[in-house]
Amino acid sequence: MHSSATVLAVVPARAGSKGIPGKNLRTVGGRSLVRRAVESARSAALIDAVVVTTDGDAIAAEARAAGADVVRRPADLAGDQASSESALLHVLDELEAAGDALPEVLVFLQATSPFIDPDDLDTAIRRVAEGHADVVFAAAPSHAFLWRIADDGSAVAVNHDAATRPRRQDRAAEYRETGASYVMRTDGFRQHRHRFHGRVELIAVDPAGAIDIDDEADLIAADATAEITAEATADATAESTADATTEVTVDAVAPQIPDHDPSPTRAAPH
């Protein structure tokens, strides 16, 4: 691993998954979920190194192919009951045991969020690195009216007064934790052993890409989103290229108008 990493991204990706077998190696837009997480982290300007912690050989191979280091996770930290925090702490303990310096900032990424924006990661890292926050996590804005079912089966309003129906533009946004990323000070995380500690802030991310893969329907939705995004990117690139070509062509064929007529037409003598 990179002992000089000031900002370290860790992607927990265990092999077992009951909802979707082999989930972390399933693909969205032609790339596995673990690869997408690693490549998003590597594309962030402020992340120095990326580690995937896993108990699976195939995941380890995919992580290395994507450019990440790998920490093999022991079986007792790879079961259904093991927390993500335990996997992160294990990586830090392994770094320390190897005599490597611990990072100042720890970036926890979940491979089940396939649309992690590197720019969002950099923004969150700056907030933590500059001392504005101890933790910054990704959240999607929402104006939804939420309800819960009470013990007697009745519906109870959660985040609003059921008798008041304000317009969307008159309601302050609330934010849904996406699970995609959590950026935190390493020393604070090791002290509290939990991702939320000290001053917590959020960074609002695009709701369209705030998909968390829990079942096959989520994979279908994510694939559709990836296709739309790829088409939009291709169209934007083609338009930019066309504009540049048109500009060059116009410059190349534009008539060169001289400052004066070198051979002016003269009136014929009478």
PDB file of C-alpha atoms in Angstrom:
ATOM      1  CA  MET A   1       0.000   0.000   0.000  1.00  0.00           C
ATOM      2  CA  HIS A   2       0.989   3.647  -0.339  1.00  0.00           C
ATOM      3  CA  SER A   3       2.507   4.644   2.984  1.00  0.00           C
ATOM      4  CA  SER A   4       2.536   8.337   2.032  1.00  0.00           C
ATOM      5  CA  ALA A   5      -1.191   8.600   1.327  1.00  0.00           C
ATOM      6  CA  THR A   6      -2.658  11.676   2.989  1.00  0.00           C
ATOM      7  CA  VAL A   7      -6.120  10.863   1.648  1.00  0.00           C
ATOM      8  CA  LEU A   8      -6.990   7.184   1.448  1.00  0.00           C
ATOM      9  CA  ALA A   9     -10.143   5.766  -0.134  1.00  0.00           C
ATOM     10  CA  VAL A  10     -11.374   2.402   1.103  1.00  0.00           C
ATOM     11  CA  VAL A  11     -13.980   0.305  -0.717  1.00  0.00           C
ATOM     12  CA  PRO A  12     -15.399  -2.593   1.331  1.00  0.00           C
ATOM     13  CA  ALA A  13     -16.498  -5.356  -1.060  1.00  0.00           C
ATOM     14  CA  ARG A  14     -17.178  -8.728   0.467  1.00  0.00           C
ATOM     15  CA  ALA A  15     -17.846 -11.767  -1.694  1.00  0.00           C
ATOM     16  CA  GLY A  16     -21.050 -12.905  -0.007  1.00  0.00           C
ATOM     17  CA  SER A  17     -24.366 -11.296  -0.869  1.00  0.00           C
ATOM     18  CA  LYS A  18     -27.787 -12.816  -0.299  1.00  0.00           C
ATOM     19  CA  GLY A  19     -29.860 -10.311  -2.269  1.00  0.00           C
ATOM     20  CA  ILE A  20     -27.754 -10.436  -5.439  1.00  0.00           C
ATOM     21  CA  PRO A  21     -25.161 -13.260  -5.593  1.00  0.00           C
ATOM     22  CA  GLY A  22     -21.750 -11.882  -6.550  1.00  0.00           C
ATOM     23  CA  LYS A  23     -23.178  -8.363  -6.361  1.00  0.00           C
ATOM     24  CA  ASN A  24     -19.901  -6.441  -6.282  1.00  0.00           C
ATOM     25  CA  LEU A  25     -18.829  -8.000  -9.581  1.00  0.00           C
ATOM     26  CA  ARG A  26     -22.119  -7.354 -11.358  1.00  0.00           C
ATOM     27  CA  THR A  27     -21.827  -4.772 -14.095  1.00  0.00           C
ATOM     28  CA  VAL A  28     -23.425  -1.404 -14.734  1.00  0.00           C
ATOM     29  CA  GLY A  29     -22.678   0.166 -18.078  1.00  0.00           C
ATOM     30  CA  GLY A  30     -20.226  -2.627 -18.844  1.00  0.00           C
ATOM     31  CA  ARG A  31     -18.096  -2.128 -15.720  1.00  0.00           C
ATOM     32  CA  SER A  32     -18.263  -4.052 -12.458  1.00  0.00           C
ATOM     33  CA  LEU A  33     -19.502  -2.242  -9.381  1.00  0.00           C
ATOM     34  CA  VAL A  34     -16.153  -2.580  -7.622  1.00  0.00           C
ATOM     35  CA  ARG A  35     -14.320  -1.264 -10.690  1.00  0.00           C
ATOM     36  CA  ARG A  36     -16.654   1.722 -10.947  1.00  0.00           C
ATOM     37  CA  ALA A  37     -15.978   2.629  -7.299  1.00  0.00           C
ATOM     38  CA  VAL A  38     -12.215   2.284  -7.699  1.00  0.00           C
ATOM     39  CA  GLU A  39     -12.152   4.305 -10.906  1.00  0.00           C
ATOM     40  CA  SER A  40     -14.257   7.080  -9.376  1.00  0.00           C
ATOM     41  CA  ALA A  41     -11.812   7.296  -6.467  1.00  0.00           C
ATOM     42  CA  ARG A  42      -8.793   7.275  -8.758  1.00  0.00           C
ATOM     43  CA  SER A  43     -10.345  10.071 -10.829  1.00  0.00           C
ATOM     44  CA  ALA A  44     -10.653  12.332  -7.791  1.00  0.00           C
ATOM     45  CA  ALA A  45      -7.796  14.827  -7.735  1.00  0.00           C
ATOM     46  CA  LEU A  46      -7.337  14.735  -3.955  1.00  0.00           C
ATOM     47  CA  ILE A  47      -7.311  10.969  -3.324  1.00  0.00           C
ATOM     48  CA  ASP A  48      -3.789   9.576  -3.050  1.00  0.00           C
ATOM     49  CA  ALA A  49      -4.496   5.849  -2.870  1.00  0.00           C
ATOM     50  CA  VAL A  50      -7.375   3.380  -3.087  1.00  0.00           C
ATOM     51  CA  VAL A  51      -7.773   0.143  -1.143  1.00  0.00           C
ATOM     52  CA  VAL A  52     -10.402  -2.542  -1.612  1.00  0.00           C
ATOM     53  CA  THR A  53     -10.976  -4.710   1.448  1.00  0.00           C
ATOM     54  CA  THR A  54     -12.429  -8.086   0.508  1.00  0.00           C
ATOM     55  CA  ASP A  55     -12.587 -11.780   1.278  1.00  0.00           C
ATOM     56  CA  GLY A  56     -13.084 -12.759  -2.369  1.00  0.00           C
ATOM     57  CA  ASP A  57     -10.359 -13.787  -4.822  1.00  0.00           C
ATOM     58  CA  ALA A  58     -12.285 -12.606  -7.894  1.00  0.00           C
ATOM     59  CA  ILE A  59     -13.035  -9.234  -6.299  1.00  0.00           C
ATOM     60  CA  ALA A  60      -9.371  -8.862  -5.306  1.00  0.00           C
ATOM     61  CA  ALA A  61      -8.288  -9.546  -8.888  1.00  0.00           C
ATOM     62  CA  GLU A  62     -10.810  -7.066 -10.286  1.00  0.00           C
ATOM     63  CA  ALA A  63      -9.755  -4.415  -7.761  1.00  0.00           C
ATOM     64  CA  ARG A  64      -6.084  -4.788  -8.678  1.00  0.00           C
ATOM     65  CA  ALA A  65      -6.929  -4.653 -12.387  1.00  0.00           C
ATOM     66  CA  ALA A  66      -8.767  -1.380 -11.745  1.00  0.00           C
ATOM     67  CA  GLY A  67      -5.707   0.094 -10.005  1.00  0.00           C
ATOM     68  CA  ALA A  68      -6.458  -0.442  -6.312  1.00  0.00           C
ATOM     69  CA  ASP A  69      -4.455  -2.074  -3.546  1.00  0.00           C
ATOM     70  CA  VAL A  70      -6.119  -4.960  -1.730  1.00  0.00           C
ATOM     71  CA  VAL A  71      -6.437  -5.850   1.939  1.00  0.00           C
ATOM     72  CA  ARG A  72      -7.696  -9.372   2.556  1.00  0.00           C
ATOM     73  CA  ARG A  73     -10.512  -9.296   5.059  1.00  0.00           C
ATOM     74  CA  PRO A  74     -10.685 -12.066   7.680  1.00  0.00           C
ATOM     75  CA  ALA A  75     -13.786 -14.259   7.777  1.00  0.00           C
ATOM     76  CA  ASP A  76     -15.058 -12.790  11.036  1.00  0.00           C
ATOM     77  CA  LEU A  77     -15.276  -9.365   9.344  1.00  0.00           C
ATOM     78  CA  ALA A  78     -16.893 -10.632   6.157  1.00  0.00           C
ATOM     79  CA  GLY A  79     -20.198 -11.996   7.420  1.00  0.00           C
ATOM     80  CA  ASP A  80     -23.671 -10.471   7.229  1.00  0.00           C
ATOM     81  CA  GLN A  81     -23.368  -9.079  10.751  1.00  0.00           C
ATOM     82  CA  ALA A  82     -20.000  -7.375  10.256  1.00  0.00           C
ATOM     83  CA  SER A  83     -20.209  -3.588  10.046  1.00  0.00           C
ATOM     84  CA  SER A  84     -18.570  -1.429   7.426  1.00  0.00           C
ATOM     85  CA  GLU A  85     -16.796   0.366  10.276  1.00  0.00           C
ATOM     86  CA  SER A  86     -15.105  -2.882  11.298  1.00  0.00           C
ATOM     87  CA  ALA A  87     -13.740  -3.336   7.766  1.00  0.00           C
ATOM     88  CA  LEU A  88     -12.420   0.234   7.675  1.00  0.00           C
ATOM     89  CA  LEU A  89     -10.785  -0.086  11.085  1.00  0.00           C
ATOM     90  CA  HIS A  90      -9.163  -3.352   9.988  1.00  0.00           C
ATOM     91  CA  VAL A  91      -7.564  -1.608   6.992  1.00  0.00           C
ATOM     92  CA  LEU A  92      -6.170   1.118   9.250  1.00  0.00           C
ATOM     93  CA  ASP A  93      -4.868  -1.484  11.713  1.00  0.00           C
ATOM     94  CA  GLU A  94      -3.152  -3.330   8.857  1.00  0.00           C
ATOM     95  CA  LEU A  95      -1.513  -0.105   7.702  1.00  0.00           C
ATOM     96  CA  GLU A  96      -0.290   0.616  11.191  1.00  0.00           C
ATOM     97  CA  ALA A  97       0.988  -2.944  11.679  1.00  0.00           C
ATOM     98  CA  ALA A  98       2.976  -2.617   8.459  1.00  0.00           C
ATOM     99  CA  GLY A  99       4.620   0.552   9.777  1.00  0.00           C
ATOM    100  CA  ASP A 100       2.834   2.795   7.293  1.00  0.00           C
ATOM    101  CA  ALA A 101       1.681   6.277   8.219  1.00  0.00           C
ATOM    102  CA  LEU A 102      -2.055   6.578   8.622  1.00  0.00           C
ATOM    103  CA  PRO A 103      -3.886   8.938   6.264  1.00  0.00           C
ATOM    104  CA  GLU A 104      -5.216  12.247   7.566  1.00  0.00           C
ATOM    105  CA  VAL A 105      -8.474  11.804   5.692  1.00  0.00           C
ATOM    106  CA  LEU A 106     -10.365   8.558   5.149  1.00  0.00           C
ATOM    107  CA  VAL A 107     -12.829   8.218   2.271  1.00  0.00           C
ATOM    108  CA  PHE A 108     -15.323   5.387   2.648  1.00  0.00           C
ATOM    109  CA  LEU A 109     -16.929   4.405  -0.667  1.00  0.00           C
ATOM    110  CA  GLN A 110     -19.622   1.816  -1.264  1.00  0.00           C
ATOM    111  CA  ALA A 111     -19.411  -0.127  -4.511  1.00  0.00           C
ATOM    112  CA  THR A 112     -23.189  -0.520  -4.475  1.00  0.00           C
ATOM    113  CA  SER A 113     -23.444   3.155  -5.493  1.00  0.00           C
ATOM    114  CA  PRO A 114     -22.367   3.055  -9.162  1.00  0.00           C
ATOM    115  CA  PHE A 115     -22.458   6.787  -9.931  1.00  0.00           C
ATOM    116  CA  ILE A 116     -19.976   8.364  -7.521  1.00  0.00           C
ATOM    117  CA  ASP A 117     -18.850  11.726  -8.900  1.00  0.00           C
ATOM    118  CA  PRO A 118     -15.113  12.406  -8.368  1.00  0.00           C
ATOM    119  CA  ASP A 119     -15.815  16.144  -8.150  1.00  0.00           C
ATOM    120  CA  ASP A 120     -18.206  15.510  -5.253  1.00  0.00           C
ATOM    121  CA  LEU A 121     -15.468  13.528  -3.506  1.00  0.00           C
ATOM    122  CA  ASP A 122     -12.982  16.364  -3.933  1.00  0.00           C
ATOM    123  CA  THR A 123     -15.459  18.883  -2.551  1.00  0.00           C
ATOM    124  CA  ALA A 124     -16.102  16.748   0.528  1.00  0.00           C
ATOM    125  CA  ILE A 125     -12.392  16.087   1.046  1.00  0.00           C
ATOM    126  CA  ARG A 126     -11.625  19.807   1.010  1.00  0.00           C
ATOM    127  CA  ARG A 127     -14.239  20.447   3.715  1.00  0.00           C
ATOM    128  CA  VAL A 128     -12.623  17.857   5.976  1.00  0.00           C
ATOM    129  CA  ALA A 129      -8.986  18.569   5.111  1.00  0.00           C
ATOM    130  CA  GLU A 130      -9.426  22.313   5.693  1.00  0.00           C
ATOM    131  CA  GLY A 131     -10.999  21.706   9.104  1.00  0.00           C
ATOM    132  CA  HIS A 132     -14.540  22.854   8.316  1.00  0.00           C
ATOM    133  CA  ALA A 133     -16.065  19.464   9.145  1.00  0.00           C
ATOM    134  CA  ASP A 134     -15.118  16.151  10.715  1.00  0.00           C
ATOM    135  CA  VAL A 135     -17.402  14.170   8.423  1.00  0.00           C
ATOM    136  CA  VAL A 136     -19.027  14.926   5.075  1.00  0.00           C
ATOM    137  CA  PHE A 137     -21.399  12.431   3.469  1.00  0.00           C
ATOM    138  CA  ALA A 138     -23.324  12.243   0.199  1.00  0.00           C
ATOM    139  CA  ALA A 139     -27.047  12.958   0.287  1.00  0.00           C
ATOM    140  CA  ALA A 140     -29.752  13.528  -2.308  1.00  0.00           C
ATOM    141  CA  PRO A 141     -32.241  16.377  -1.848  1.00  0.00           C
ATOM    142  CA  SER A 142     -35.878  15.356  -1.446  1.00  0.00           C
ATOM    143  CA  HIS A 143     -39.221  17.110  -1.110  1.00  0.00           C
ATOM    144  CA  ALA A 144     -41.156  13.907  -0.483  1.00  0.00           C
ATOM    145  CA  PHE A 145     -43.960  13.713   2.058  1.00  0.00           C
ATOM    146  CA  LEU A 146     -42.994  10.754   4.246  1.00  0.00           C
ATOM    147  CA  TRP A 147     -45.336   8.518   6.230  1.00  0.00           C
ATOM    148  CA  ARG A 148     -44.981   5.548   8.539  1.00  0.00           C
ATOM    149  CA  ILE A 149     -47.426   2.888   9.640  1.00  0.00           C
ATOM    150  CA  ALA A 150     -48.291   2.999  13.337  1.00  0.00           C
ATOM    151  CA  ASP A 151     -48.762  -0.090  15.515  1.00  0.00           C
ATOM    152  CA  ASP A 152     -52.521   0.103  14.979  1.00  0.00           C
ATOM    153  CA  GLY A 153     -52.080   0.124  11.191  1.00  0.00           C
ATOM    154  CA  SER A 154     -52.890   3.789  10.667  1.00  0.00           C
ATOM    155  CA  ALA A 155     -50.729   6.100   8.551  1.00  0.00           C
ATOM    156  CA  VAL A 156     -48.819   8.790  10.450  1.00  0.00           C
ATOM    157  CA  ALA A 157     -47.158  11.797   8.819  1.00  0.00           C
ATOM    158  CA  VAL A 158     -43.429  11.868   9.553  1.00  0.00           C
ATOM    159  CA  ASN A 159     -41.865  15.005   8.130  1.00  0.00           C
ATOM    160  CA  HIS A 160     -44.895  17.232   7.616  1.00  0.00           C
ATOM    161  CA  ASP A 161     -48.237  18.350   8.951  1.00  0.00           C
ATOM    162  CA  ALA A 162     -50.794  16.244   7.104  1.00  0.00           C
ATOM    163  CA  ALA A 163     -53.325  19.098   7.243  1.00  0.00           C
ATOM    164  CA  THR A 164     -50.953  21.444   5.407  1.00  0.00           C
ATOM    165  CA  ARG A 165     -49.943  20.819   1.797  1.00  0.00           C
ATOM    166  CA  PRO A 166     -47.372  23.471   0.851  1.00  0.00           C
ATOM    167  CA  ARG A 167     -46.076  23.684  -2.689  1.00  0.00           C
ATOM    168  CA  ARG A 168     -42.745  22.067  -3.465  1.00  0.00           C
ATOM    169  CA  GLN A 169     -41.061  25.450  -3.901  1.00  0.00           C
ATOM    170  CA  ASP A 170     -42.327  26.537  -0.487  1.00  0.00           C
ATOM    171  CA  ARG A 171     -40.796  23.576   1.333  1.00  0.00           C
ATOM    172  CA  ALA A 172     -37.177  23.445   2.387  1.00  0.00           C
ATOM    173  CA  ALA A 173     -35.423  20.395   0.960  1.00  0.00           C
ATOM    174  CA  GLU A 174     -34.638  17.445   3.170  1.00  0.00           C
ATOM    175  CA  TYR A 175     -31.790  15.092   2.322  1.00  0.00           C
ATOM    176  CA  ARG A 176     -31.629  11.341   1.874  1.00  0.00           C
ATOM    177  CA  GLU A 177     -28.363   9.646   2.770  1.00  0.00           C
ATOM    178  CA  THR A 178     -27.294   7.841  -0.408  1.00  0.00           C
ATOM    179  CA  GLY A 179     -24.652   5.573   1.124  1.00  0.00           C
ATOM    180  CA  ALA A 180     -22.254   6.395  -1.713  1.00  0.00           C
ATOM    181  CA  SER A 181     -19.496   8.184   0.186  1.00  0.00           C
ATOM    182  CA  TYR A 182     -18.395   9.288   3.628  1.00  0.00           C
ATOM    183  CA  VAL A 183     -15.311  11.446   4.079  1.00  0.00           C
ATOM    184  CA  MET A 184     -13.926  11.735   7.594  1.00  0.00           C
ATOM    185  CA  ARG A 185     -10.913  12.618   9.663  1.00  0.00           C
ATOM    186  CA  THR A 186      -9.043   9.398  10.348  1.00  0.00           C
ATOM    187  CA  ASP A 187      -8.140  10.211  13.949  1.00  0.00           C
ATOM    188  CA  GLY A 188     -11.751  11.040  14.797  1.00  0.00           C
ATOM    189  CA  PHE A 189     -12.993   7.851  13.168  1.00  0.00           C
ATOM    190  CA  ARG A 190     -10.515   5.706  15.084  1.00  0.00           C
ATOM    191  CA  GLN A 191     -11.441   7.424  18.330  1.00  0.00           C
ATOM    192  CA  HIS A 192     -15.226   7.094  17.935  1.00  0.00           C
ATOM    193  CA  ARG A 193     -15.168   3.917  15.795  1.00  0.00           C
ATOM    194  CA  HIS A 194     -18.138   5.210  13.845  1.00  0.00           C
ATOM    195  CA  ARG A 195     -18.516   7.108  10.580  1.00  0.00           C
ATOM    196  CA  PHE A 196     -20.517   9.936  12.203  1.00  0.00           C
ATOM    197  CA  HIS A 197     -18.643  11.974  14.768  1.00  0.00           C
ATOM    198  CA  GLY A 198     -17.876  15.605  15.542  1.00  0.00           C
ATOM    199  CA  ARG A 199     -19.227  18.179  13.103  1.00  0.00           C
ATOM    200  CA  VAL A 200     -21.155  16.424  10.347  1.00  0.00           C
ATOM    201  CA  GLU A 201     -21.954  18.046   7.007  1.00  0.00           C
ATOM    202  CA  LEU A 202     -23.460  16.747   3.801  1.00  0.00           C
ATOM    203  CA  ILE A 203     -22.835  17.366   0.142  1.00  0.00           C
ATOM    204  CA  ALA A 204     -25.916  17.376  -2.059  1.00  0.00           C
ATOM    205  CA  VAL A 205     -25.580  15.035  -5.039  1.00  0.00           C
ATOM    206  CA  ASP A 206     -27.690  14.583  -8.147  1.00  0.00           C
ATOM    207  CA  PRO A 207     -30.756  12.494  -7.227  1.00  0.00           C
ATOM    208  CA  ALA A 208     -30.774  10.964 -10.715  1.00  0.00           C
ATOM    209  CA  GLY A 209     -27.569   9.109  -9.946  1.00  0.00           C
ATOM    210  CA  ALA A 210     -28.314   8.344  -6.301  1.00  0.00           C
ATOM    211  CA  ILE A 211     -29.023   4.670  -6.919  1.00  0.00           C
ATOM    212  CA  ASP A 212     -28.060   2.046  -4.350  1.00  0.00           C
ATOM    213  CA  ILE A 213     -27.920  -1.519  -5.655  1.00  0.00           C
ATOM    214  CA  ASP A 214     -29.975  -3.804  -3.438  1.00  0.00           C
ATOM    215  CA  ASP A 215     -31.794  -5.995  -5.952  1.00  0.00           C
ATOM    216  CA  GLU A 216     -32.065  -6.842  -9.649  1.00  0.00           C
ATOM    217  CA  ALA A 217     -34.481  -3.953 -10.253  1.00  0.00           C
ATOM    218  CA  ASP A 218     -31.819  -1.529  -9.033  1.00  0.00           C
ATOM    219  CA  LEU A 219     -29.320  -3.015 -11.485  1.00  0.00           C
ATOM    220  CA  ILE A 220     -31.780  -2.551 -14.344  1.00  0.00           C
ATOM    221  CA  ALA A 221     -32.382   1.071 -13.331  1.00  0.00           C
ATOM    222  CA  ALA A 222     -28.659   1.723 -12.993  1.00  0.00           C
ATOM    223  CA  ASP A 223     -27.938   0.214 -16.416  1.00  0.00           C
ATOM    224  CA  ALA A 224     -30.590   2.443 -17.965  1.00  0.00           C
ATOM    225  CA  THR A 225     -29.105   5.499 -16.236  1.00  0.00           C
ATOM    226  CA  ALA A 226     -25.612   4.560 -17.428  1.00  0.00           C
ATOM    227  CA  GLU A 227     -26.869   4.227 -20.996  1.00  0.00           C
ATOM    228  CA  ILE A 228     -28.591   7.607 -20.894  1.00  0.00           C
ATOM    229  CA  THR A 229     -25.478   9.209 -19.391  1.00  0.00           C
ATOM    230  CA  ALA A 230     -23.248   7.630 -22.056  1.00  0.00           C
ATOM    231  CA  GLU A 231     -25.527   8.845 -24.840  1.00  0.00           C
ATOM    232  CA  ALA A 232     -25.626  12.359 -23.411  1.00  0.00           C
ATOM    233  CA  THR A 233     -21.844  12.406 -23.120  1.00  0.00           C
ATOM    234  CA  ALA A 234     -21.448  11.140 -26.685  1.00  0.00           C
ATOM    235  CA  ASP A 235     -23.877  13.762 -28.008  1.00  0.00           C
ATOM    236  CA  ALA A 236     -22.075  16.546 -26.134  1.00  0.00           C
ATOM    237  CA  THR A 237     -18.715  15.356 -27.456  1.00  0.00           C
ATOM    238  CA  ALA A 238     -20.028  15.122 -31.018  1.00  0.00           C
ATOM    239  CA  GLU A 239     -21.548  18.599 -30.782  1.00  0.00           C
ATOM    240  CA  SER A 240     -18.314  20.038 -29.431  1.00  0.00           C
ATOM    241  CA  THR A 241     -16.321  18.357 -32.182  1.00  0.00           C
ATOM    242  CA  ALA A 242     -18.762  19.575 -34.842  1.00  0.00           C
ATOM    243  CA  ASP A 243     -18.548  23.136 -33.537  1.00  0.00           C
ATOM    244  CA  ALA A 244     -14.759  23.017 -33.611  1.00  0.00           C
ATOM    245  CA  THR A 245     -14.749  21.544 -37.137  1.00  0.00           C
ATOM    246  CA  THR A 246     -17.179  24.179 -38.370  1.00  0.00           C
ATOM    247  CA  GLU A 247     -15.061  26.952 -36.919  1.00  0.00           C
ATOM    248  CA  VAL A 248     -11.914  25.613 -38.565  1.00  0.00           C
ATOM    249  CA  THR A 249     -13.693  25.055 -41.886  1.00  0.00           C
ATOM    250  CA  VAL A 250     -15.193  28.542 -41.928  1.00  0.00           C
ATOM    251  CA  ASP A 251     -11.787  30.043 -41.201  1.00  0.00           C
ATOM    252  CA  ALA A 252     -10.231  27.928 -43.944  1.00  0.00           C
ATOM    253  CA  VAL A 253     -12.690  28.792 -46.711  1.00  0.00           C
ATOM    254  CA  ALA A 254     -13.579  32.366 -45.768  1.00  0.00           C
ATOM    255  CA  PRO A 255     -12.727  34.662 -48.646  1.00  0.00           C
ATOM    256  CA  GLN A 256      -9.673  36.802 -48.085  1.00  0.00           C
ATOM    257  CA  ILE A 257     -10.768  40.355 -48.765  1.00  0.00           C
ATOM    258  CA  PRO A 258      -7.775  42.500 -49.719  1.00  0.00           C
ATOM    259  CA  ASP A 259      -7.286  45.985 -48.373  1.00  0.00           C
ATOM    260  CA  HIS A 260      -7.581  47.355 -51.926  1.00  0.00           C
ATOM    261  CA  ASP A 261      -8.419  46.093 -55.366  1.00  0.00           C
ATOM    262  CA  PRO A 262      -5.056  45.339 -57.011  1.00  0.00           C
ATOM    263  CA  SER A 263      -6.567  45.660 -60.482  1.00  0.00           C
ATOM    264  CA  PRO A 264      -9.527  48.017 -60.405  1.00  0.00           C
ATOM    265  CA  THR A 265     -11.951  48.146 -63.304  1.00  0.00           C
ATOM    266  CA  ARG A 266     -11.365  51.260 -65.359  1.00  0.00           C
ATOM    267  CA  ALA A 267     -13.879  53.042 -67.576  1.00  0.00           C
ATOM    268  CA  ALA A 268     -13.361  52.336 -71.278  1.00  0.00           C
ATOM    269  CA  PRO A 269     -12.192  55.362 -73.238  1.00  0.00           C
ATOM    270  CA  HIS A 270     -14.844  57.133 -75.253  1.00  0.00           C
TER     271      HIS A 270
END
